[in-house]
XYZ file of C-alpha atoms in Angstrom:
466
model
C -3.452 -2.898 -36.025
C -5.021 -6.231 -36.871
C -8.982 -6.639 -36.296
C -10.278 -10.009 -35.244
C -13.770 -11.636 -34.657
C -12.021 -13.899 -31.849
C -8.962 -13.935 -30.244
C -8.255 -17.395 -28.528
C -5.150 -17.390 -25.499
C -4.168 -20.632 -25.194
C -4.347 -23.498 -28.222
C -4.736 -26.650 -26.329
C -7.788 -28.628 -26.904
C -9.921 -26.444 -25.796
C -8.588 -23.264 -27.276
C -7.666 -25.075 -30.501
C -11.367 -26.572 -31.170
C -12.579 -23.466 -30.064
C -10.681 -21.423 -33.096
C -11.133 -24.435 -35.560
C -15.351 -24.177 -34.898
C -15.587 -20.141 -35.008
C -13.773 -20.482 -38.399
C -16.281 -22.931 -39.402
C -19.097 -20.479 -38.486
C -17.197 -17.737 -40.922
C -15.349 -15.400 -38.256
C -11.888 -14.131 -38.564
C -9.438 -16.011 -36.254
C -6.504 -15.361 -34.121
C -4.816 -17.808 -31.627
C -2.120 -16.395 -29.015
C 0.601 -19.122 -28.245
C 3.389 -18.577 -25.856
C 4.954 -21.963 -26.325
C 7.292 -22.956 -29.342
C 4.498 -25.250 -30.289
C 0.777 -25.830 -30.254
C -1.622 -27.967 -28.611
C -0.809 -27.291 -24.913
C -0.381 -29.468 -22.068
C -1.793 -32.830 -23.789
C -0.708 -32.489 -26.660
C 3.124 -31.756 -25.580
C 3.554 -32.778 -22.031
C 0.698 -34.661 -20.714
C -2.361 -37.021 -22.304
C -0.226 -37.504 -25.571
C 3.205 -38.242 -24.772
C 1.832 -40.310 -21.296
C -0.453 -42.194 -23.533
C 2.350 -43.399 -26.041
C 4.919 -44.280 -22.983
C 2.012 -46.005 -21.400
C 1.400 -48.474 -24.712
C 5.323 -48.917 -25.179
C 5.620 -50.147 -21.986
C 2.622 -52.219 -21.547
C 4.102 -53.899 -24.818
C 7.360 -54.004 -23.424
C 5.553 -56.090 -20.405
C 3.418 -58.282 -22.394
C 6.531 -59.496 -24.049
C 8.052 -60.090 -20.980
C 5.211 -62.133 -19.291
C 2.825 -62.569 -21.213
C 3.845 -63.967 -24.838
C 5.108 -67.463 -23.876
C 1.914 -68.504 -22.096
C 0.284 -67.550 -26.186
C 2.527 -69.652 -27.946
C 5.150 -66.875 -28.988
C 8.491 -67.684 -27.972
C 11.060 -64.563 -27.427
C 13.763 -64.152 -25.821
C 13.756 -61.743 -22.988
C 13.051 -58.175 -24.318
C 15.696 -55.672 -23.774
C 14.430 -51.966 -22.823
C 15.810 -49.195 -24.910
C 15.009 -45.984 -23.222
C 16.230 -43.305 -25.591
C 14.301 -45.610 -28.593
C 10.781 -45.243 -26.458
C 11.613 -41.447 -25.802
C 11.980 -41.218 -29.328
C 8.627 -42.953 -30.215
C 6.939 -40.899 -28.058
C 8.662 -37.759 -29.374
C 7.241 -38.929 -33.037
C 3.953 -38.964 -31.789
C 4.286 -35.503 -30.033
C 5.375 -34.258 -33.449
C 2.963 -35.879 -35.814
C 0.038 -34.571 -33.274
C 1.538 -31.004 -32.976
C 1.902 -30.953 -36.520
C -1.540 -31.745 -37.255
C -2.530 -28.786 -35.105
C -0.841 -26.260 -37.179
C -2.308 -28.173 -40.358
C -5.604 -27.390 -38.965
C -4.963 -23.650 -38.236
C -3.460 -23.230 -42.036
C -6.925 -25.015 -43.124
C -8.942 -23.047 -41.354
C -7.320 -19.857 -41.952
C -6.327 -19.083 -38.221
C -3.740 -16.558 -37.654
C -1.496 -18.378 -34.863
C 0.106 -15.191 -32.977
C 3.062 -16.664 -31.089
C 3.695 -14.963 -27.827
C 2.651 -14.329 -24.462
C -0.985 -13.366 -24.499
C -2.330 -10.384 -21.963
C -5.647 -8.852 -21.468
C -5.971 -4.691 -21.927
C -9.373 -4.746 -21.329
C -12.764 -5.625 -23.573
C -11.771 -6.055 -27.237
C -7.895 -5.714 -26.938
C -5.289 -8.275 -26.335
C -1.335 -7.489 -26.035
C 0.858 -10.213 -27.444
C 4.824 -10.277 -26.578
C 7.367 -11.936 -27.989
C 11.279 -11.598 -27.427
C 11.131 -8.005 -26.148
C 8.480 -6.980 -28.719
C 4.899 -6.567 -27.775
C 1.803 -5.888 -30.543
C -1.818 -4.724 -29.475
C -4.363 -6.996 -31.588
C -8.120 -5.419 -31.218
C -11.018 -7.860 -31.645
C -14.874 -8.561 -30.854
C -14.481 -11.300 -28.742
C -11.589 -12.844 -26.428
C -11.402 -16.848 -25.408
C -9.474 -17.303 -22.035
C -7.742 -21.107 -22.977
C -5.119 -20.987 -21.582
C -5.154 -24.421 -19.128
C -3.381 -25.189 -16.338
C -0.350 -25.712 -14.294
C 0.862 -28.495 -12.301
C -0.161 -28.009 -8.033
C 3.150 -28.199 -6.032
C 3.373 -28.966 -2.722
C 4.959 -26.725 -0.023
C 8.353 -26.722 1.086
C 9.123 -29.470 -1.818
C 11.151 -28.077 -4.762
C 10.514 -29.318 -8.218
C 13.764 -29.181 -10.225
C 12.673 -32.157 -13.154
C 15.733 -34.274 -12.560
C 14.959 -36.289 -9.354
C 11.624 -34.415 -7.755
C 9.689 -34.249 -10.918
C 6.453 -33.246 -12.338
C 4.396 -35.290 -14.226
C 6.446 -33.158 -17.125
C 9.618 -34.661 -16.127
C 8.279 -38.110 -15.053
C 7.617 -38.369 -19.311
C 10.900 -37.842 -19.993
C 13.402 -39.478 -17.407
C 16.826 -40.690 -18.715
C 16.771 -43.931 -16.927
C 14.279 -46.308 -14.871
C 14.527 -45.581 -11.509
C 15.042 -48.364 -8.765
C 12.575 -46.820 -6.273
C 9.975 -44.382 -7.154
C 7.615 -42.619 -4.863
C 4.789 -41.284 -5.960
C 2.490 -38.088 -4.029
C -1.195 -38.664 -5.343
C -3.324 -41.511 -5.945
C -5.109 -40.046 -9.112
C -5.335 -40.516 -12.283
C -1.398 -38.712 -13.554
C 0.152 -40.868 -10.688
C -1.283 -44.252 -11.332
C -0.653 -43.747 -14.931
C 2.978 -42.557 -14.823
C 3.994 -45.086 -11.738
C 2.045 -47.835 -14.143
C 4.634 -47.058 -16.587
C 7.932 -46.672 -14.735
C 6.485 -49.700 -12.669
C 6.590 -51.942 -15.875
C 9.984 -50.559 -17.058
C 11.306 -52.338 -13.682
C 10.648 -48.953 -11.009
C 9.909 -50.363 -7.590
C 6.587 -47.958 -6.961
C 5.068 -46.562 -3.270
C 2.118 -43.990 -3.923
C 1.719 -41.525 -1.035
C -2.068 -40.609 -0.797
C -3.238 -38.203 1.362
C -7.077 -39.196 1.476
C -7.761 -43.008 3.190
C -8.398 -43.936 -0.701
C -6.873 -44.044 -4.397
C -8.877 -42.084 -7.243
C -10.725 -39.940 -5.549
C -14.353 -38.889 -6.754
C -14.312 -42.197 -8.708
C -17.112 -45.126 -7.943
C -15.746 -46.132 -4.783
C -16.044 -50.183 -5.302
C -14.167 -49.505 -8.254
C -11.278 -47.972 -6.523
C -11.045 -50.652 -3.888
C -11.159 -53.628 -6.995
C -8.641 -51.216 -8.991
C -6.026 -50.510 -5.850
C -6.480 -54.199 -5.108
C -5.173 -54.939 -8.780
C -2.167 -52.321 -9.100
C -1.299 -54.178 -5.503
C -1.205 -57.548 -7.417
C 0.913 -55.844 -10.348
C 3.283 -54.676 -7.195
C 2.434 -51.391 -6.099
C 2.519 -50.213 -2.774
C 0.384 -47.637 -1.166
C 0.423 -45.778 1.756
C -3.437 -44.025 1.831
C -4.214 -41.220 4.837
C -0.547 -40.348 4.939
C 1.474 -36.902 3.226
C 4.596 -35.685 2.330
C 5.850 -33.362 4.301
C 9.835 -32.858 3.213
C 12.447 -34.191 1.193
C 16.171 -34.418 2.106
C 18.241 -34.026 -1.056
C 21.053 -33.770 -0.253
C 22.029 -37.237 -0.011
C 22.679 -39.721 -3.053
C 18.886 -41.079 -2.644
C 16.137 -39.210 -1.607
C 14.825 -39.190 1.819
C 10.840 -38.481 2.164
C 9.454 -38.012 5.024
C 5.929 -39.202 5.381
C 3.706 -38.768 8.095
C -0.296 -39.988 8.969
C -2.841 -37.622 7.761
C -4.299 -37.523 10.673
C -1.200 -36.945 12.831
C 1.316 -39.198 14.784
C 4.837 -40.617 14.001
C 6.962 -39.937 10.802
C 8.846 -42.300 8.707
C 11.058 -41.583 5.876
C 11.126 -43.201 2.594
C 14.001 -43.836 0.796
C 13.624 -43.170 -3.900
C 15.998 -42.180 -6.717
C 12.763 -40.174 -7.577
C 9.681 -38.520 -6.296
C 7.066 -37.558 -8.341
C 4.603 -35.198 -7.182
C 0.742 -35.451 -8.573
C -1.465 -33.697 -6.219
C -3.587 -32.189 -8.974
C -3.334 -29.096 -11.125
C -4.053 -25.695 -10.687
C -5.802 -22.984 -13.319
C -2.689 -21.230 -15.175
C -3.710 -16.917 -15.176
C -0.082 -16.264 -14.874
C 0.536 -12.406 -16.777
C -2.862 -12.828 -18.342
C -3.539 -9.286 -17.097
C -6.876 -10.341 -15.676
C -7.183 -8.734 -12.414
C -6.219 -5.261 -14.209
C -9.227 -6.193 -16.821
C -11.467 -6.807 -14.032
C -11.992 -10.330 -14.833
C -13.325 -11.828 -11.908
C -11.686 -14.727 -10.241
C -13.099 -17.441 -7.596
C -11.549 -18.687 -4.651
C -9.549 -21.487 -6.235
C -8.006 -18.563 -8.903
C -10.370 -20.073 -11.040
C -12.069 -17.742 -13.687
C -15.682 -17.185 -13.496
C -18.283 -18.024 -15.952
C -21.818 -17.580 -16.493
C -23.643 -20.521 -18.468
C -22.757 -18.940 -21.639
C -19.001 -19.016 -20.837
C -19.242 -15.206 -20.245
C -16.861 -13.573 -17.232
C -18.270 -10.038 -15.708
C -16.181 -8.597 -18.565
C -18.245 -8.059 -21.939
C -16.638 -10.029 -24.780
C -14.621 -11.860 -22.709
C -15.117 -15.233 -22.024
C -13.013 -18.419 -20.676
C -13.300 -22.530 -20.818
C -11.266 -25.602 -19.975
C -9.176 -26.614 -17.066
C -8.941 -22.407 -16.302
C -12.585 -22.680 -14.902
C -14.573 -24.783 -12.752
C -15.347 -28.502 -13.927
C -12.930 -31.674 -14.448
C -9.859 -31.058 -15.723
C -10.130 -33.010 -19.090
C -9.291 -32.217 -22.446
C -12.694 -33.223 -24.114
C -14.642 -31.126 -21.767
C -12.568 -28.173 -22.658
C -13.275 -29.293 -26.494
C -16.871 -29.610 -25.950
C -16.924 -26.250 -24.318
C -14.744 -24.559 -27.281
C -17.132 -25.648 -29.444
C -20.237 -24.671 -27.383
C -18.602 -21.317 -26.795
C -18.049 -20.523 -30.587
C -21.546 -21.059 -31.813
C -22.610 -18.624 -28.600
C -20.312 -16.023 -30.164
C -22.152 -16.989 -33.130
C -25.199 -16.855 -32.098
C -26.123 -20.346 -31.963
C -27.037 -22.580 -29.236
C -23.930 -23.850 -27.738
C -24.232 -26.158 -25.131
C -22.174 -29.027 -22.781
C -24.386 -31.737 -20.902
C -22.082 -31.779 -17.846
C -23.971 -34.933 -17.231
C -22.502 -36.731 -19.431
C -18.450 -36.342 -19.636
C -16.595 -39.691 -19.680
C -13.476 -40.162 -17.343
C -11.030 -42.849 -18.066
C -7.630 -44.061 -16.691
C -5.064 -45.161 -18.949
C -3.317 -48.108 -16.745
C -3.593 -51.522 -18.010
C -6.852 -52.897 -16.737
C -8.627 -49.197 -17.961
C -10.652 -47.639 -15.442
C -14.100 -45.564 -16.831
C -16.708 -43.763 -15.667
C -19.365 -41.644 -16.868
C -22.189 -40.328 -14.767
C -23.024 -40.544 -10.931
C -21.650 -42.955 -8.487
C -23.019 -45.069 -5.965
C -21.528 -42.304 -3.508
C -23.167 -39.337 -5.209
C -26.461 -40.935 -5.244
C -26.584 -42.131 -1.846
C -26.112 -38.579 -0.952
C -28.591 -36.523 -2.973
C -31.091 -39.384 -1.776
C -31.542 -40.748 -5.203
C -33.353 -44.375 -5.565
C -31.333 -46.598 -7.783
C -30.978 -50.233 -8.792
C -27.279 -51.748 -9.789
C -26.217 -54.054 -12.072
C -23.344 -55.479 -12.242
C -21.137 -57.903 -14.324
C -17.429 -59.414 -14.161
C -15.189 -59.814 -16.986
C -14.800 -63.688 -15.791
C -18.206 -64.098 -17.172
C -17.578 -62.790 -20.445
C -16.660 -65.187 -23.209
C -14.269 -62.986 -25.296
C -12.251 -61.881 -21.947
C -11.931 -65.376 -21.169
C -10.048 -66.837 -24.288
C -7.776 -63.818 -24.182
C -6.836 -63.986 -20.310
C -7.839 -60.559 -19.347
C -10.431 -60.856 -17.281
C -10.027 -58.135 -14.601
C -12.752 -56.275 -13.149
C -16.268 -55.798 -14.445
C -18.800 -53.470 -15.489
C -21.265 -51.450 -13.331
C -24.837 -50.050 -14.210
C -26.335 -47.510 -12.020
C -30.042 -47.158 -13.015
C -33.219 -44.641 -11.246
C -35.114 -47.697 -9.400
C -38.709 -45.513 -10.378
C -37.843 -44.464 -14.307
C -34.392 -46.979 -15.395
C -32.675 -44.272 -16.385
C -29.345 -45.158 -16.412
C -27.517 -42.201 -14.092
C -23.864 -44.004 -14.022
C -21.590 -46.263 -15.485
C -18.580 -47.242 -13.880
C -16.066 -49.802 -15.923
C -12.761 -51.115 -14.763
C -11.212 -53.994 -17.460
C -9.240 -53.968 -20.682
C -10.386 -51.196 -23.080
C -12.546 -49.922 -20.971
C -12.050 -46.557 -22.278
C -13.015 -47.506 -25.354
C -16.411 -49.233 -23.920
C -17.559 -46.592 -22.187
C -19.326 -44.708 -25.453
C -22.132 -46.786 -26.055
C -23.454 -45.775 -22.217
C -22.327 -41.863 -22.763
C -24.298 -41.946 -26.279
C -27.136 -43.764 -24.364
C -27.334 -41.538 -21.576
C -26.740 -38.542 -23.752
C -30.621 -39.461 -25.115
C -31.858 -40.263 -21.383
C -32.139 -43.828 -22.572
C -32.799 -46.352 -20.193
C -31.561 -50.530 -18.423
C -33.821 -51.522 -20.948
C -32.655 -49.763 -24.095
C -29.597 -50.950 -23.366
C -30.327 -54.305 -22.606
C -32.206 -55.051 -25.625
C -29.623 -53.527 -27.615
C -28.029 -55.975 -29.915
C -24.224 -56.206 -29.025
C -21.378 -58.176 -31.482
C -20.059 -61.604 -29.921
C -17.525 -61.965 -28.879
C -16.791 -58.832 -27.955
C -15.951 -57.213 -24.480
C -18.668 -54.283 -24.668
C -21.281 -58.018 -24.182
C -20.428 -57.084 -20.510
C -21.765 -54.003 -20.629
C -25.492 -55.396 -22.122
C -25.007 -57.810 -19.445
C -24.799 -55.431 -16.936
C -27.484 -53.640 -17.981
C -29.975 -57.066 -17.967
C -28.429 -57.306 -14.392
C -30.158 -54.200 -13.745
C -33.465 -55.746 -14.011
C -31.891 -58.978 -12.594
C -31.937 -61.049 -16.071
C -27.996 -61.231 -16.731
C -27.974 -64.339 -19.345
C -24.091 -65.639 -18.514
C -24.101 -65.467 -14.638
């Protein structure tokens, strides 16, 4: 029987990290894996693969619209499907690949099989009628989530997909409707939308992007609307008729009254995600679960159990990848006996549509309600030089600052690589700087990050370019 230091169930991001930083810290490592390859749900059917569709087909749309008005003459660009399916497949691979690299480097065992919980120090792992008992000191719950479905509606992958099979469709369809107005659904209709997909999004609340900055939402939906998309916000889904050649939704006011029906080749359904326990063996452990089936953690990652503990989208928090890293990480030097810690503070948010949408921080929403004094600054892409002589100048950058200290508390983006932009305020607000520090911080011209030092001079109403 094999003896471990840490056994880690799950090897996404967070379980991954997690493995790759206890073998840093000198412990003997074993991942469980019940998929025929690592790195989870972004890495195989999510973040990854969405990300590379999303940049193929925002280049497929720039040559359609937006070369000629540069100077670059070409003729009108023809989409090949199964050649984008295939580019995103190669960068599946060449991430997936680099995952195993890292658990030969590190000298992880990787355990492949379907992981279950005997109790403190022992972990059962199956595989194709076989089963092995592994004993170790500690045990990382990793093992993610699953995608929320809705009632009544079937998901079969072909024409009511997933986010799963909305990455990997065999053609465009003519009229997709999408259930959700977050972040999966404007990211996946963004795509299909520029491949030539006619797009409704079906939102249940009376806005898109929910717990997002709430003027950023209204300047974002306002946008996609401009691109073409159509939304229909305080309404549901409450069947689908398949059993005609098109789909027939029917969609009906969130707060009651007449139906409708809606007529797609596909429906997509992104209500959110739920955490994935599934055979994990927990309630026989006496893990302790919450009332969303999440797993519960103390602030040292710990469940009730000893030696067990759990991080990532199968506890409480945002479901993003980094903040499962970050915990992996923080939850290895614990085991270690370090000081592992995640400033839940601080954990960026970004959607990948073309203007980006960021945010890290409070909004204007949160701080109105905990009765927070604050001062905004704000600053629009038209202003800023470098946004202007490339023709992107979409949206603008917000500052959300304590009126009594200038601690900065927020910062909302929405604008080309705004993703990328949103670093210099995470760093900054990481070390509790302030307006100020980042005002008088000295930022490259022309570059698009000079909106967010404007922003921040806005903040004590000194913006230089407007």
């Amino acid at each position: 029987m094999a003896t471990y230091d840490l056994v880690v169930i799950g090897t996404g991001p967070g379980g991954y990290v997690c493995a790759v930083r206890a073998a840093q810290l000198g412990m003997k490592v074993a991942v469980v894996e019940k998929n025929a390859t690592l790195g989870g749900t972004c890495l195989n059917v999510g973040c990854m693969p969405s990300k590379a569709l999303l940049h193929a087909s925002e280049m497929f749309e720039e040559a359609g619209h937006s070369f000629a008005k540069m100077g670059v003459a070409v003729s009108s660009p023809k989409l090949d499907l199964p050649a984008m399916m295939n580019f995103k497949q190669q960068g599946i691979d060449g991430n997936v690949k680099g995952v195993d690299f890292l658990m030969k480097k590190n000298k992880i065992d990787v355990l492949k099989g379907t992981g279950k919980i005997l109790g403190t120090g022992k972990v059962e792992v199956s595989a194709d009628g076989k089963s092995q008992v592994i004993e170790t000191k500690n045990i990382v719950i990793a093992t993610g989530s699953d995608i929320a479905r809705l009632k009544g509606i079937e998901i079969d992958e072909k024409r009511i997909v997933s986010s799963t099979g909305a990455l990997s469709l065999d053609k465009v369809p003519e009229k997709l409707l999408i259930v959700g107005a977050g972040v999966i659904g404007l990211e996946l209709g963004s795509v299909w939308h520029r491949l030539g997909a006619e797009v409704v999004v079906v939102e249940f609340l009376d806005r898109i992007l929910p717990g997002m900055d709430g003027e950023i939402a209204k300047q974002f939906q306002r946008i996609l609307e401009k691109q073409g998309f159509a939304f229909k916000l305080g309404a549901k889904v409450t069947a689908v008729d398949t059993s005609g050649k098109t789909l027939k939704a029917t969609i009906e006011p969130a707060a009651g009254g007449a139906a409708e029906t809606l007529e797609a080749d596909v429906v997509l359904v992104c209500i959110g995600r739920v955490p994935y326990t599934d055979g994990l063996g927990l309630k026989e452990a006496g893990v302790a679960l919450d009332a969303r089936g999440r797993v519960e953690i103390d602030a040292h990652f710990s469940t009730n159990v000893k030696g067990i503990y759990a991080i990532g989208d199968v506890v409480a928090g945002p479901m993003l990848a980094h903040k499962a890293e970050d915990e992996g990480v923080a939850v290895a030097e614990i085991i270690a006996g370090q000081a592992g810690h995640v400033n839940y503070d601080v954990i960026p948010g970004v959607v990948y549509t073309t203007p980006e949408v960021s945010s890290v921080g409070k909004t204007e929403e949160e701080l109105k309600q905990a009765g927070v004094g604050y001062t905004v600054g704000k600053f629009p892409f038209t202003a800023n030089g470098r946004s202007k002589v490339n023709q992107t100048t979409d949206g603008f950058v917000k500052i959300l600052a304590d009126a009594k200290t200038d601690r900065v508390l927020g910062v909302h983006i929405i604008g080309r690589e705004a993703g990328e932009m949103i670093h210099e305020a995470c760093v900054l607000m990481e070390f509790g700087g302030s307006a100020e520090d980042l005002a008088r911080t000295c930022h490259a011209h022309p570059t698009r990050s000079e909106a967010v030092k404007e922003a921040a001079l806005a903040v004590g109403k000194r913006a230089i370019h407007m």
